Coordinates of C-alpha atoms in Angstrom, one line a residue:
X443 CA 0.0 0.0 0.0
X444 CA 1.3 3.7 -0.9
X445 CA 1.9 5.5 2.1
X446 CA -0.8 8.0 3.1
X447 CA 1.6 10.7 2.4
X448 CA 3.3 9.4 -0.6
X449 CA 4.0 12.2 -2.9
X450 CA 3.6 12.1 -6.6
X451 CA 5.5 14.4 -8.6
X452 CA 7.0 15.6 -11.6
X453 CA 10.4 17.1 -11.8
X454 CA 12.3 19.8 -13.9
X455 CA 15.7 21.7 -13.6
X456 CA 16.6 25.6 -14.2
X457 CA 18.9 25.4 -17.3
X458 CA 16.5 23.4 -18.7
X459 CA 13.0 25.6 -18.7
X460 CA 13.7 29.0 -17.0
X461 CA 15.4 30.7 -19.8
X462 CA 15.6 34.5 -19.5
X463 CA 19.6 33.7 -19.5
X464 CA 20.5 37.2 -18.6
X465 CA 17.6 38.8 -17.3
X466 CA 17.6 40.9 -14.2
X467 CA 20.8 40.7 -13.2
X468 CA 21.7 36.8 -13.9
X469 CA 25.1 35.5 -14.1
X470 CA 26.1 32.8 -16.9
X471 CA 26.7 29.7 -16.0
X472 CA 28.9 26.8 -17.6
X473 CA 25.9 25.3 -19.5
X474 CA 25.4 29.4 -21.1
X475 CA 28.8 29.2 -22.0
X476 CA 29.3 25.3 -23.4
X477 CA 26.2 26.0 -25.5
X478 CA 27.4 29.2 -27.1
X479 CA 30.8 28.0 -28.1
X480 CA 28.5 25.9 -30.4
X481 CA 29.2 22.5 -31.6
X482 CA 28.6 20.6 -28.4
X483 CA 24.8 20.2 -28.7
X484 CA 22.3 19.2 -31.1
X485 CA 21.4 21.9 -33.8
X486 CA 23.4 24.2 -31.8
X487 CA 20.7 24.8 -29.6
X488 CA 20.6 26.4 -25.9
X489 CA 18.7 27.4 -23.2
X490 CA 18.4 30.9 -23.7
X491 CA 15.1 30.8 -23.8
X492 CA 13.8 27.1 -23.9
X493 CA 10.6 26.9 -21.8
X494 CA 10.6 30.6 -20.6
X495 CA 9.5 29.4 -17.3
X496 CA 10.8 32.7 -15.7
X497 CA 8.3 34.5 -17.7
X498 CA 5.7 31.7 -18.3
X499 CA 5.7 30.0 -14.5
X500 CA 2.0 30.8 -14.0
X501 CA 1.4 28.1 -17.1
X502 CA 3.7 25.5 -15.2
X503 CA 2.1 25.6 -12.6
X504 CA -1.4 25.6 -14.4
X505 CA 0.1 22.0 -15.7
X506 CA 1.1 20.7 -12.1
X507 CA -2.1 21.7 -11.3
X508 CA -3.8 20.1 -14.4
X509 CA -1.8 16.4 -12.8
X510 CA -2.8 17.1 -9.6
X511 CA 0.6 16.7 -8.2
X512 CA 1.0 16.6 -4.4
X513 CA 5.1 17.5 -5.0
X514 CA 7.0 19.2 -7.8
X515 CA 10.5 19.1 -7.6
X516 CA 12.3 22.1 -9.1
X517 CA 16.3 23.2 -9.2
X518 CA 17.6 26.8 -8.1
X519 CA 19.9 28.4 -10.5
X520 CA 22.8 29.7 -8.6
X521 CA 23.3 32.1 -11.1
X522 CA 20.5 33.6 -10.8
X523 CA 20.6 34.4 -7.3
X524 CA 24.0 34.6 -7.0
X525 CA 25.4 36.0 -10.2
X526 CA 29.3 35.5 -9.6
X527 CA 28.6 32.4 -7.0
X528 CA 29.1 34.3 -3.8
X529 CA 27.0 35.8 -1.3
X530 CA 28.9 38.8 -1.8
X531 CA 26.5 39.5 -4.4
X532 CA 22.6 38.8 -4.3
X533 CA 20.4 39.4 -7.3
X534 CA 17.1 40.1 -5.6
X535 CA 15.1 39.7 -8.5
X536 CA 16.2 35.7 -8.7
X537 CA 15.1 36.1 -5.0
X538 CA 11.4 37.1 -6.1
X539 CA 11.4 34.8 -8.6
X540 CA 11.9 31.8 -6.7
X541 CA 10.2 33.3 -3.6
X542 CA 6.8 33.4 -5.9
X543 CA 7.4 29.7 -7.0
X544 CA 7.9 28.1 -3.9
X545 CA 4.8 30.4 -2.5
X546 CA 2.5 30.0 -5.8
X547 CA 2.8 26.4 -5.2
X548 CA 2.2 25.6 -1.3
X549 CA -0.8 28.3 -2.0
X550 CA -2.2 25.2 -4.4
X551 CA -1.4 22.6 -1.8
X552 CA 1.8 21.5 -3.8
X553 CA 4.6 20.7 -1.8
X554 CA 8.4 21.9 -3.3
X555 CA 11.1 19.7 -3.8
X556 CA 14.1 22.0 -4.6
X557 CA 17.5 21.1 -5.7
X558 CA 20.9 23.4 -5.2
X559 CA 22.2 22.0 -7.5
X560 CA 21.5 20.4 -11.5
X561 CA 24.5 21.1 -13.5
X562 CA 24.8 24.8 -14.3
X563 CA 27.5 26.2 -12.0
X564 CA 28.0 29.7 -12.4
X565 CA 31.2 30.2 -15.1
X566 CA 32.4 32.9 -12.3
X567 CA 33.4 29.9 -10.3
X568 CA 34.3 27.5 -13.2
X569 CA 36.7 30.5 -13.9
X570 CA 38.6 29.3 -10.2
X571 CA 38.7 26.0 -11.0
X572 CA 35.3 24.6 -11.1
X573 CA 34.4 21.4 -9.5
X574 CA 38.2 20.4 -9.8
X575 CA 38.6 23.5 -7.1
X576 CA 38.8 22.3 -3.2
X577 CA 37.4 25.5 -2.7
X578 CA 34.4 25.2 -4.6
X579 CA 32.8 22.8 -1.4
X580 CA 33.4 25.8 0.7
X581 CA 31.8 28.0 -1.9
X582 CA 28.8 25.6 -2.7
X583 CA 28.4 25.7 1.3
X584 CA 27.8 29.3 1.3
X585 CA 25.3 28.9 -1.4
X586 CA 23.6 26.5 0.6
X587 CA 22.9 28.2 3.7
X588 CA 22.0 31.3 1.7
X589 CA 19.2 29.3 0.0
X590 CA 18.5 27.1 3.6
X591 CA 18.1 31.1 5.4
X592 CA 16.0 32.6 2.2
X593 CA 13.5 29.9 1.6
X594 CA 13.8 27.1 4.0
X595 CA 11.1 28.4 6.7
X596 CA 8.4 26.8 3.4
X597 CA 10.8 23.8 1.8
X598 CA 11.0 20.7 3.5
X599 CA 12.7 18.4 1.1
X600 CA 16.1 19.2 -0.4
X601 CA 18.4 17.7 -2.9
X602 CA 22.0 19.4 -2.4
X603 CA 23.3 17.9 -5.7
X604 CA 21.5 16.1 -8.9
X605 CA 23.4 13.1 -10.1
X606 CA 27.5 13.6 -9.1
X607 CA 27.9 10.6 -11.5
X608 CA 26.8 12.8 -14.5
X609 CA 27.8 15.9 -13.5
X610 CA 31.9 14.2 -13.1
X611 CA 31.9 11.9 -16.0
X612 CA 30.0 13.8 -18.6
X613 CA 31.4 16.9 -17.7
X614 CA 34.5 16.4 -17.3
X615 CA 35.5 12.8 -18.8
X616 CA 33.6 12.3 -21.6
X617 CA 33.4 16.4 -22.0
X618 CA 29.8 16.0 -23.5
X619 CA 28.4 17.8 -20.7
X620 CA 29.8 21.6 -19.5
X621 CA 32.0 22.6 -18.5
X622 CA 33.6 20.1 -22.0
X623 CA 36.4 18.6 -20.1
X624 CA 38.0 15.5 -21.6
X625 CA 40.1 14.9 -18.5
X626 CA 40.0 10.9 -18.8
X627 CA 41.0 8.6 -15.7
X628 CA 41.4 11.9 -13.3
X629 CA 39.3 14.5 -13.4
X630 CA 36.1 13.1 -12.9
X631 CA 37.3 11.4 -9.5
X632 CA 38.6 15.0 -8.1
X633 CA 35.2 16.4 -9.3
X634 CA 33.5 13.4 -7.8
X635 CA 35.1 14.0 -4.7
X636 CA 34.8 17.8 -4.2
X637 CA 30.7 17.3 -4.9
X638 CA 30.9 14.5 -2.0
X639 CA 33.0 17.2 -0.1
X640 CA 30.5 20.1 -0.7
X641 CA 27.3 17.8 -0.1
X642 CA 28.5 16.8 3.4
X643 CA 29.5 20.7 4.2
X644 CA 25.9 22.1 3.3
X645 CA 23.7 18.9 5.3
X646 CA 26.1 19.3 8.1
X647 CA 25.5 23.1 7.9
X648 CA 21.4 22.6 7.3
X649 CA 22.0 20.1 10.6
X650 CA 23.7 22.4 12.8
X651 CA 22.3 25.2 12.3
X652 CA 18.6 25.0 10.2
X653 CA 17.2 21.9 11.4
X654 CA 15.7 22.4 14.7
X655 CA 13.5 25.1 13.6
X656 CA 12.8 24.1 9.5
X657 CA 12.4 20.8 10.3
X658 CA 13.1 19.6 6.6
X659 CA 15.2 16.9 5.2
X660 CA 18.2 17.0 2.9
X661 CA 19.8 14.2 0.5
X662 CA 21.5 14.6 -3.0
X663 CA 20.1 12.7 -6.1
X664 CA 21.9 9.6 -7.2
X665 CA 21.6 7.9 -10.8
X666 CA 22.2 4.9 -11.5
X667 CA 21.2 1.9 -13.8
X668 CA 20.7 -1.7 -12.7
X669 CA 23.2 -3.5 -13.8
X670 CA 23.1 -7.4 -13.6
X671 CA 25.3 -10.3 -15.4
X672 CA 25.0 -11.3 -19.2
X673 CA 25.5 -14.8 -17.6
X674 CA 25.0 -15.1 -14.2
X675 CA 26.6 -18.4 -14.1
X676 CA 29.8 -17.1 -15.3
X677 CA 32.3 -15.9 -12.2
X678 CA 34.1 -12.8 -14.6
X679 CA 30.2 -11.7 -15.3
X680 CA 28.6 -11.7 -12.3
X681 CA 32.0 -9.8 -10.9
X682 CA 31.7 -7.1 -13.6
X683 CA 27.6 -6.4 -12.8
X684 CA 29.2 -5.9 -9.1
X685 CA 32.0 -3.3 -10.4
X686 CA 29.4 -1.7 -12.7
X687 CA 27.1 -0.9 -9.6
X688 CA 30.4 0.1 -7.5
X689 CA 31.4 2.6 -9.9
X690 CA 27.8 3.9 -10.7
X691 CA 25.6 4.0 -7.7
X692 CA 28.5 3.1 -5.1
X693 CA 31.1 6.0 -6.0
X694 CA 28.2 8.1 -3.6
X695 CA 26.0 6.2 -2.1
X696 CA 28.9 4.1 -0.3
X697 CA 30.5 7.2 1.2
X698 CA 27.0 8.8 2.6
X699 CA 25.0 5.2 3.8
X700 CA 27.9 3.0 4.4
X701 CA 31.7 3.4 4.8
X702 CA 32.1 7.0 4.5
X703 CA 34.8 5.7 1.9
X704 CA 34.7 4.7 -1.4
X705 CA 33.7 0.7 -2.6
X706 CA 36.7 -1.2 -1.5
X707 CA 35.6 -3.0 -5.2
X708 CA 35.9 0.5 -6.7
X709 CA 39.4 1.5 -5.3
X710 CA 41.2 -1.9 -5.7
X711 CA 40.0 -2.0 -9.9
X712 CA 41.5 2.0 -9.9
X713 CA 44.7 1.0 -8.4
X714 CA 45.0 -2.4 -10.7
X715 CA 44.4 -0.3 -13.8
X716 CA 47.0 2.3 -12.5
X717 CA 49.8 -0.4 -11.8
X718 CA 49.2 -2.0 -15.2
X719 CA 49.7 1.4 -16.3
X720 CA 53.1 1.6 -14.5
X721 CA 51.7 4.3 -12.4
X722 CA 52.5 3.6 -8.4
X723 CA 50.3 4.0 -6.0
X724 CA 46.3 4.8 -5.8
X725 CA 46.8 8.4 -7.1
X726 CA 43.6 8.9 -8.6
X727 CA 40.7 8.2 -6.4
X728 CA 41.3 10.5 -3.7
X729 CA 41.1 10.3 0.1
X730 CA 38.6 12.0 2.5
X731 CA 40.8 13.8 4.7
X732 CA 40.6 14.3 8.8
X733 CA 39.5 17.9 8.4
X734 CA 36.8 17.0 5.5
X735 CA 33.4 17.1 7.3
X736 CA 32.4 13.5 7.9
X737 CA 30.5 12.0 4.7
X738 CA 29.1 9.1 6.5
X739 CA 25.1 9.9 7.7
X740 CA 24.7 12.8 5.6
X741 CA 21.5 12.1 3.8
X742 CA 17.9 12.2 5.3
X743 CA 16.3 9.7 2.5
X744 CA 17.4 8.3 -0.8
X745 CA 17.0 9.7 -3.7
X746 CA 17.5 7.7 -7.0
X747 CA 17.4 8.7 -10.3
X748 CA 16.7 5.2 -12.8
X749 CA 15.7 4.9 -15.9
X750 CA 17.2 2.0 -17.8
X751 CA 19.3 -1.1 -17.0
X752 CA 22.1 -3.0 -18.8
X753 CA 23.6 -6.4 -19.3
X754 CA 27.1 -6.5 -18.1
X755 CA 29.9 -8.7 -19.4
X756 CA 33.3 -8.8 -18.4
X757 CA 36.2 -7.2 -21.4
X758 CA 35.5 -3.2 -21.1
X759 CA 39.0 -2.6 -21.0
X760 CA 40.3 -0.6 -23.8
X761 CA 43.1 1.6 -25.2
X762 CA 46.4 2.4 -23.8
X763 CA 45.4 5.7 -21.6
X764 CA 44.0 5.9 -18.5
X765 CA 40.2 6.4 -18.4
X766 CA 37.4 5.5 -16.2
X767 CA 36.5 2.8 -18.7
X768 CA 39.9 0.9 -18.5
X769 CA 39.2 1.7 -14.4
X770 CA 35.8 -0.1 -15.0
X771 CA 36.9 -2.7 -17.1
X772 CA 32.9 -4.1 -18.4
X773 CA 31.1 -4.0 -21.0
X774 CA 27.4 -3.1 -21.1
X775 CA 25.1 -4.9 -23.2
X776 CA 21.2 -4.7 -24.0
X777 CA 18.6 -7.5 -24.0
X778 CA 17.4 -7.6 -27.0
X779 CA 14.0 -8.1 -25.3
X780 CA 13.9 -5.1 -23.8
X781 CA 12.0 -2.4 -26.1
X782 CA 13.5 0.7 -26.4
X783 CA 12.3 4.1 -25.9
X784 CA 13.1 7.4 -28.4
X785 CA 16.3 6.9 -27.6
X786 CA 19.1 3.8 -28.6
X787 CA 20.3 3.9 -24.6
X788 CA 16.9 4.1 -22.7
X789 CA 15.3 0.5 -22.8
X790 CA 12.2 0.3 -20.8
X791 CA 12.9 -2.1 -18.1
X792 CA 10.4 -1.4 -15.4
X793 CA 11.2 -4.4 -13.8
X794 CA 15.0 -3.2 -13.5
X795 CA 13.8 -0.8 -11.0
X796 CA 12.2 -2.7 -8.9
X797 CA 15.3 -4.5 -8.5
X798 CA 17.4 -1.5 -8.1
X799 CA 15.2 -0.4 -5.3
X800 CA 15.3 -4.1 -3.1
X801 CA 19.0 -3.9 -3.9
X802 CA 18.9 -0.1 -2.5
X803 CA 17.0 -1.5 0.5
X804 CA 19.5 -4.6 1.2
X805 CA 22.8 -3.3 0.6
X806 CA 22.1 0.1 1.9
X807 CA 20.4 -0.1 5.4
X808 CA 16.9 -0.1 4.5
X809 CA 16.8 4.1 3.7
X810 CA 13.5 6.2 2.9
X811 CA 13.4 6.3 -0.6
X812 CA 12.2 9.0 -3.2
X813 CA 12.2 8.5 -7.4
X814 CA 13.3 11.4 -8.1
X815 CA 13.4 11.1 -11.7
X816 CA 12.0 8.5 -14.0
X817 CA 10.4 8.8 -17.7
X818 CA 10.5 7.7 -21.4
X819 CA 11.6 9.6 -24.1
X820 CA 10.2 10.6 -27.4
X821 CA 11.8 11.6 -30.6
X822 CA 11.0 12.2 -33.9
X823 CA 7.4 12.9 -34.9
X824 CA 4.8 14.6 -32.5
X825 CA 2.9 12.2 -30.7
X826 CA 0.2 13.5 -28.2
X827 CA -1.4 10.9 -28.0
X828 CA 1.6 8.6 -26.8
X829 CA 0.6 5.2 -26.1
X830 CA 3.8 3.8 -25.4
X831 CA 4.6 6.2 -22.7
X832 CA 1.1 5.4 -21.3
X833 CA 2.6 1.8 -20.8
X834 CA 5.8 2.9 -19.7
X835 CA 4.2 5.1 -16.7
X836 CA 1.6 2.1 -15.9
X837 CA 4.0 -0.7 -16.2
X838 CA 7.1 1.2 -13.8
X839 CA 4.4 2.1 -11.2
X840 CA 3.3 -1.4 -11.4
X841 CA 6.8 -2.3 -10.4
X842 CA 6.9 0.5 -7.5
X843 CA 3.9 -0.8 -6.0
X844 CA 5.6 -4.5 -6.2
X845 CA 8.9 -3.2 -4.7
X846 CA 6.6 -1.9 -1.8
X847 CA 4.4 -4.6 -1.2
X848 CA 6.4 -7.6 -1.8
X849 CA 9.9 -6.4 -1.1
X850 CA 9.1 -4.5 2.0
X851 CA 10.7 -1.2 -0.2
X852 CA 10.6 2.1 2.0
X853 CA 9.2 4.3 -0.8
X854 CA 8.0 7.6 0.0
X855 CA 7.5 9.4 -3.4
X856 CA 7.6 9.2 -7.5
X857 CA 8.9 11.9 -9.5
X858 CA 8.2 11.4 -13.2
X859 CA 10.7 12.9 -15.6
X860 CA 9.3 15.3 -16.4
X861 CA 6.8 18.1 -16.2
X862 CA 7.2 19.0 -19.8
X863 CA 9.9 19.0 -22.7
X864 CA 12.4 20.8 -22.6
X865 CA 16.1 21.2 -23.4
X866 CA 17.4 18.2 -22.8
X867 CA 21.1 18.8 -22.9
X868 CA 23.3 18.1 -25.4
X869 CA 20.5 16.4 -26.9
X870 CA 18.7 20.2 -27.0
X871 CA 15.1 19.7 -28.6
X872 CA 15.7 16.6 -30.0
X873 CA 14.1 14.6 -27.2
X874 CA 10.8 15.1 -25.6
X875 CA 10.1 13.4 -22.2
X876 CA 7.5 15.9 -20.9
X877 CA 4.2 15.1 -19.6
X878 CA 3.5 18.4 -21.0
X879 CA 4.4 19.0 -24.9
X880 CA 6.0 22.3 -25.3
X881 CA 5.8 24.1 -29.1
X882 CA 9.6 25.5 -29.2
X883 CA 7.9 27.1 -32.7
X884 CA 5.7 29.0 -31.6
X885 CA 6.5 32.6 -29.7
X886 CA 3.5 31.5 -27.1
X887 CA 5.3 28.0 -26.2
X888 CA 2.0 26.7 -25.6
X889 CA 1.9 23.4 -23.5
X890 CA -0.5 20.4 -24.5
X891 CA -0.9 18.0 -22.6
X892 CA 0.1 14.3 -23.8
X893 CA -2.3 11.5 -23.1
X894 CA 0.7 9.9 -21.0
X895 CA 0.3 13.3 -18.9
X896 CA -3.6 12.2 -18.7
X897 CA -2.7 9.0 -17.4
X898 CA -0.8 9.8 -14.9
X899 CA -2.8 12.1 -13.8
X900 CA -5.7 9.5 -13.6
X901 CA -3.3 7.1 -11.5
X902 CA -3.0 10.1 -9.2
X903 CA -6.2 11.4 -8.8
X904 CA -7.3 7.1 -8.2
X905 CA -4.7 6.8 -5.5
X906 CA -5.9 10.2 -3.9
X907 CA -9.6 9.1 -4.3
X908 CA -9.2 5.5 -2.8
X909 CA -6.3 5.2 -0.2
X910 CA -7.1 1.5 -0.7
X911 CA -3.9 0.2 -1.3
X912 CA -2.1 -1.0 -4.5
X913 CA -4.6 -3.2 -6.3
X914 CA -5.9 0.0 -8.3
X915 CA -2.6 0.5 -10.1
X916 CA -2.6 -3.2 -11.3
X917 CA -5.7 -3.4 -12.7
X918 CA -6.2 -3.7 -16.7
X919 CA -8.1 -0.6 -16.8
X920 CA -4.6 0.9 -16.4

């Protein structure tokens, strides 16, 4: 049975449908700059103006009203609010802004879920160093309790930082993602490690000193496939699946639930690969240090970002460089079961998350647990009404419900990915996972709902309607 209080959500991020890059006194970020040097992102789009949610919120939140969402998660831009990163310098207008959102919302019953952080750091602090800076947890830290003292007394459930694993190995690996590093084998680990750093400074700041009287809760987001073995009766597979789920969802989940250290599994494969390398030593993955602020304990509940899962075989391990795929040393593999969405990496694998979620539940000390993103993608034609999607939302809430009931899963909440399209990074306009189709063509950006938005909407409103437990959600009428 869904909890009584179970929120059901949809998410979005600030890059991504704000827009108004420079109004009122906004700073750029890294994901301003990366898309104007042009050539990283699909039809050289950007988000200058994508959504125009600055301008446009009242019609966001016409469509979370439309769904009837309890929660709507959301991301601040730091930018905006704090044009060259420091508290030195306040834009008050990014204030209002966000101050009307947060307020708009609980005025319609609709709890916030806000992020600090989804990818766009401003490019006054990328100019220092970025996330490759030890200063920039001190910095992000400041941020933090600027955003805990402005809008905390109203928002109860925080996400410090939105998927680490993307923001390190994207950004700064693969250099698909801003800032467009292709530092391979190094630079994704220091990144990696500064986020864990600045994460653990901002809950122990929110603990110490906002806490008592906002009585909220404060996690970061972690993605993360399910990974098992192509065949599970073969030792080098079954050991590659484990190093797959070290290196994705145990880079930062170990550290906060369970050590707070890396994976043993994920350190020992580093320091092999280095030593084959003729490097000495386990130079790469850094250490926490004594005067680090413990990582261990610093997050309230879960929150997991899934959307696909992979086979995993063992032979990943390529080229003559360092590089976090020589570190990984697998290879991932689709079922050719598995249909796949608009796009050649998403399979729909429901059932994957279900598994990810027990997994969560076993290895990781039984935590609170919130999807905090989780959707389909479409590309090519228009297609409101979007039947696979339909199935998609029906089928992975179908597995939620199983987690629950069978597997004794803690989940408190189900954030569908997302509100409405939008730029979807370097993929720009290309990709539309919205519950809420956006017309980019048009000067009005009119949203339409899709029939998938319909439909979850309807499992909503039956959940809200009954509080009978599951057996709604797995009935054919869905």
């Amino acid at each position: 049975m869904f909890p009584r209080d179970f929120a059901w959500g949809a998410g979005t991020s600030a890059y991504q449908i704000e827009g108004g890059w420079q109004a009122d006194g906004k700073g750029p970020s890294i994901w301003d700059t990366f898309c104007h040097e042009k050539g990283g992102i699909f039809g050289n789009q950007n988000g200058d103006v994508t959504c125009n949610s600055y301008e446009l919120w009242e019609k966001d939140l016409e469509c979370i009203q439309q769904l009837g969402l309890t929660h709507y998660r959301l991301s601040l831009s730091w930018a905006r609010l704090l044009p060259d990163g420091t508290t030195r310098n306040v834009n008050q207008k990014g204030v209002q802004y966000y101050n009307r959102v947060i307020d708009d919302l609980l005025a319609c019953n609709v709890s916030p879920m806000v992020t600090l952080y989804h990818f766009d750091l401003p490019q006054a602090i990328q100019n220092l160093g970025g996330w490759k800076s030890p200063g920039v947890a001190t910095l992000f830290d400041s941020y933090s309790k600027f955003c805990f003292q402005t809008f905390g007394d109203r928002v109860k459930l925080w996400i410090t930082i939105n998927e680490p694993h993307v923001c390190a190995r994207l950004g700064h690996e693969v250099g698909i993602h801003a800032p467009g590093l292709k530092e391979k084998g190094t630079a994704a680990y220091l990144v990696g490690h500064n986020m864990l750093r600045a994460h653990a400074m901002a809950w122990h700041s929110y603990n110490s000193e906002y806490r008592a009287t906002q009585k909220g809760a404060v996690s970061l987001a972690l993605n993360s496939d399910w990974f098992e073995p192509l065949d599970p009766l073969r030792h080098e597979d079954v050991a590659s699946a484990e190093r797959d789920l070290a290196f994705t969802l145990g880079w930062f989940a170990w550290p906060v639930f369970i050590t707070g250290d890396y994976p043993e599994l994920m350190r020992s494969a580093i320091e092999t690969q280095s030593k084959m390398m003729g490097y000495s030593g386990n130079w790469r993955l850094p250490r926490f240090l004594k005067e680090d602020p413990p990582i261990l304990g610093t997050a309230d509940f879960f929150a997991l970002n899934y959307y696909t899962s992979r086979k995993v075989k063992s032979g990943g391990c390529c080229g003559q460089m360092l590089s976090m795929k020589r570190d990984l040393d697998a290879e991932e593999v689709l079922d050719p079961s598995w249909p796949i969405s608009g796009m050649s990496w998403l399979a729909v694998v429901p059932h994957g998350l279900r598994k990810l979620l027990k997994y969560i539940k076993d290895v990781f000390n039984n935590p609170t647990i919130y999807i905090t993103e989780n959707g389909f993608a479409q590309v090519g034609p228009l297609q409101i009404e979007d039947v696979e999607r339909c199935k998609f939302y029906r089928s992975t809430i179908s597995e939620v419900v199983k987690a629950i009931e069978e597997d004794g899963v803690n989940v408190r909440g189900y954030f569908a990915w997302s509100l409405m399209d939008n730029f979807e990074w370097a993929d720009g306009f290309s990709v539309r996972f919205g519950l809420f189709h956006v017309d980019f063509s048009g000067a009005e950006l009119s949203r339409t709902i899709y029939q998938s938005g319909r439909e979850y909407s309807k499992i909503i409103s039956k959940y809200k309607s009954a509080q009978s437990g599951c057996q709604g959600f797995l009935d054919d009428d869905y």
